[in-house]
Each structure stands twice: as structure tokens, then as C-alpha cells.
Amino acid sequence: MRKPEKYASSISFVMVLGYSRAIYVEFTNRCDVRTFIRCLIHGFEYFGGVSDVVLTDRMKTVILGTGENKKPLWNPTFEDLAATLGFTPKVCRARRPQTKVKAEIGNS
């Protein structure tokens, strides 16, 4: 039996509704802002609407860093999407895994 020359890796995008804990999962091989936004839109379509607040991990596709006041410096593409779709973006607190436990459970 021949071994494959390359092993494909995939990244899971997990969206969990806070109250019902309904889960949407999409697998992709990229982790750029366009792919993240595509997955986010697919999740909204799956659930049939846009949440008022979207809590995300502290990834570079969403925030570019933090300002002097410790508020996130949003990726402009993501910030435009939030304004267009009408949701309030929030990021998980650093070193506080309990703020994203629902997604972590769905991702295990």
C-alpha cells in the first residue's frame, strides 16, 4: 500500500448559538479573513439570521491587536462586515478559556 505524499490538514470553523447551543461546523483548509467571513456568513444562513452579538476568539483574522485602552483593533474587513450585517463584534478575554467553552465543547 502506498503512503500519500501529502497529508491534508483541515481547520474547523465552529459557530455556537449562546442560548440554544445549536452548532454549525464547517471545515476548510485556509484561515484567512475572507475564509473566516465566508464561514461566518454560511453559519448565519444555516441559523436563519444574524446574532446581535458575535463573540470570537482572539485571532489575527478578527483583531490586529489591542489599543492603549486594551480595546481590540478590529481587522477593517471584519469590522465592515459587522457594520453591514448589524452585529456587535466582541472577542474572548485573553487567558480566560471559560469565555469560549461552548465552542470548545463543540470542537472536541
mmCIF file of C-alpha atoms in Angstrom:
data_model
loop_
_atom_site.group_PDB
_atom_site.id
_atom_site.type_symbol
_atom_site.label_atom_id
_atom_site.label_comp_id
_atom_site.label_asym_id
_atom_site.label_seq_id
_atom_site.Cartn_x
_atom_site.Cartn_y
_atom_site.Cartn_z
ATOM 1 C CA MET A 1 0.000 0.000 0.000
ATOM 2 C CA ARG A 2 1.367 3.389 -0.990
ATOM 3 C CA LYS A 3 1.548 6.207 1.524
ATOM 4 C CA PRO A 4 0.056 9.504 0.445
ATOM 5 C CA GLU A 5 2.678 12.085 -0.401
ATOM 6 C CA LYS A 6 0.906 14.832 1.482
ATOM 7 C CA TYR A 7 -1.449 14.741 4.377
ATOM 8 C CA ALA A 8 -4.245 17.228 4.093
ATOM 9 C CA SER A 9 -4.980 19.228 7.180
ATOM 10 C CA SER A 10 -8.235 20.975 7.816
ATOM 11 C CA ILE A 11 -9.378 23.747 10.087
ATOM 12 C CA SER A 12 -12.756 23.653 11.736
ATOM 13 C CA PHE A 13 -14.927 26.739 11.993
ATOM 14 C CA VAL A 14 -17.412 26.286 14.843
ATOM 15 C CA MET A 15 -20.335 28.634 15.471
ATOM 16 C CA VAL A 16 -22.442 28.043 18.580
ATOM 17 C CA LEU A 17 -25.606 29.924 19.483
ATOM 18 C CA GLY A 18 -25.272 31.051 23.089
ATOM 19 C CA TYR A 19 -28.746 30.245 24.362
ATOM 20 C CA SER A 20 -29.757 27.108 22.468
ATOM 21 C CA ARG A 21 -26.205 25.817 21.955
ATOM 22 C CA ALA A 22 -27.116 24.882 18.393
ATOM 23 C CA ILE A 23 -23.910 24.212 16.455
ATOM 24 C CA TYR A 24 -22.761 24.923 12.913
ATOM 25 C CA VAL A 25 -19.432 23.408 11.785
ATOM 26 C CA GLU A 26 -17.574 23.965 8.526
ATOM 27 C CA PHE A 27 -14.204 22.531 7.543
ATOM 28 C CA THR A 28 -11.754 24.484 5.436
ATOM 29 C CA ASN A 29 -8.072 24.412 4.574
ATOM 30 C CA ARG A 30 -7.485 28.155 4.967
ATOM 31 C CA CYS A 31 -7.539 30.546 7.900
ATOM 32 C CA ASP A 32 -7.582 33.977 6.267
ATOM 33 C CA VAL A 33 -10.127 36.751 6.819
ATOM 34 C CA ARG A 34 -12.083 36.022 3.617
ATOM 35 C CA THR A 35 -12.466 32.361 4.532
ATOM 36 C CA PHE A 36 -13.489 33.280 8.078
ATOM 37 C CA ILE A 37 -16.109 35.711 6.777
ATOM 38 C CA ARG A 38 -17.408 33.133 4.291
ATOM 39 C CA CYS A 39 -17.782 30.589 7.111
ATOM 40 C CA LEU A 40 -19.455 33.190 9.331
ATOM 41 C CA ILE A 41 -21.981 34.039 6.604
ATOM 42 C CA HIS A 42 -22.649 30.334 5.996
ATOM 43 C CA GLY A 43 -23.310 29.965 9.728
ATOM 44 C CA PHE A 44 -25.771 32.873 9.708
ATOM 45 C CA GLU A 45 -27.526 31.337 6.692
ATOM 46 C CA TYR A 46 -27.687 27.971 8.457
ATOM 47 C CA PHE A 47 -29.274 29.525 11.566
ATOM 48 C CA GLY A 48 -31.572 31.734 9.512
ATOM 49 C CA GLY A 49 -30.385 35.107 10.760
ATOM 50 C CA VAL A 50 -27.654 37.233 12.274
ATOM 51 C CA SER A 51 -26.985 37.357 16.019
ATOM 52 C CA ASP A 52 -26.957 40.707 17.813
ATOM 53 C CA VAL A 53 -23.509 39.947 19.273
ATOM 54 C CA VAL A 54 -20.759 37.779 17.774
ATOM 55 C CA LEU A 55 -18.103 36.558 20.215
ATOM 56 C CA THR A 56 -14.924 35.363 18.514
ATOM 57 C CA ASP A 57 -11.559 34.014 19.510
ATOM 58 C CA ARG A 58 -8.626 36.443 19.579
ATOM 59 C CA MET A 59 -7.353 35.516 16.118
ATOM 60 C CA LYS A 60 -5.485 37.780 13.708
ATOM 61 C CA THR A 61 -8.229 37.446 11.124
ATOM 62 C CA VAL A 62 -10.519 39.330 13.537
ATOM 63 C CA ILE A 63 -8.295 41.644 15.602
ATOM 64 C CA LEU A 64 -4.963 43.163 14.677
ATOM 65 C CA GLY A 65 -4.023 43.845 18.301
ATOM 66 C CA THR A 66 -5.200 45.976 21.181
ATOM 67 C CA GLY A 67 -5.072 49.716 21.657
ATOM 68 C CA GLU A 68 -3.808 51.657 24.641
ATOM 69 C CA ASN A 69 -7.212 51.304 26.286
ATOM 70 C CA LYS A 70 -6.996 47.494 25.817
ATOM 71 C CA LYS A 71 -9.877 47.570 23.331
ATOM 72 C CA PRO A 72 -9.454 45.439 20.211
ATOM 73 C CA LEU A 73 -8.165 46.960 16.992
ATOM 74 C CA TRP A 74 -10.511 45.258 14.533
ATOM 75 C CA ASN A 75 -9.483 43.937 11.157
ATOM 76 C CA PRO A 76 -11.136 46.502 8.827
ATOM 77 C CA THR A 77 -12.695 43.790 6.635
ATOM 78 C CA PHE A 78 -14.293 42.119 9.651
ATOM 79 C CA GLU A 79 -15.370 45.482 11.069
ATOM 80 C CA ASP A 80 -17.059 46.340 7.747
ATOM 81 C CA LEU A 81 -18.923 43.023 7.821
ATOM 82 C CA ALA A 82 -20.142 43.700 11.364
ATOM 83 C CA ALA A 83 -21.411 47.142 10.327
ATOM 84 C CA THR A 84 -23.059 45.793 7.167
ATOM 85 C CA LEU A 85 -24.806 42.876 8.880
ATOM 86 C CA GLY A 86 -25.579 44.822 12.058
ATOM 87 C CA PHE A 87 -23.915 42.730 14.750
ATOM 88 C CA THR A 88 -21.714 43.875 17.612
ATOM 89 C CA PRO A 89 -18.328 42.125 17.492
ATOM 90 C CA LYS A 90 -16.680 41.031 20.729
ATOM 91 C CA VAL A 91 -13.582 38.957 21.420
ATOM 92 C CA CYS A 92 -12.949 36.455 24.175
ATOM 93 C CA ARG A 93 -10.902 37.706 27.084
ATOM 94 C CA ALA A 94 -7.241 36.739 26.922
ATOM 95 C CA ARG A 95 -6.249 33.741 29.035
ATOM 96 C CA ARG A 96 -9.899 33.110 30.039
ATOM 97 C CA PRO A 97 -10.894 29.838 28.326
ATOM 98 C CA GLN A 98 -14.269 29.814 30.078
ATOM 99 C CA THR A 99 -15.438 32.635 27.772
ATOM 100 C CA LYS A 100 -15.446 30.249 24.811
ATOM 101 C CA VAL A 101 -16.313 26.942 26.436
ATOM 102 C CA LYS A 102 -19.381 26.333 24.234
ATOM 103 C CA ALA A 103 -17.315 26.399 21.042
ATOM 104 C CA GLU A 104 -14.538 24.324 22.609
ATOM 105 C CA ILE A 105 -17.038 21.635 23.587
ATOM 106 C CA GLY A 106 -18.420 21.654 20.047
ATOM 107 C CA ASN A 107 -14.909 21.420 18.631
ATOM 108 C CA SER A 108 -13.754 18.408 20.633
#
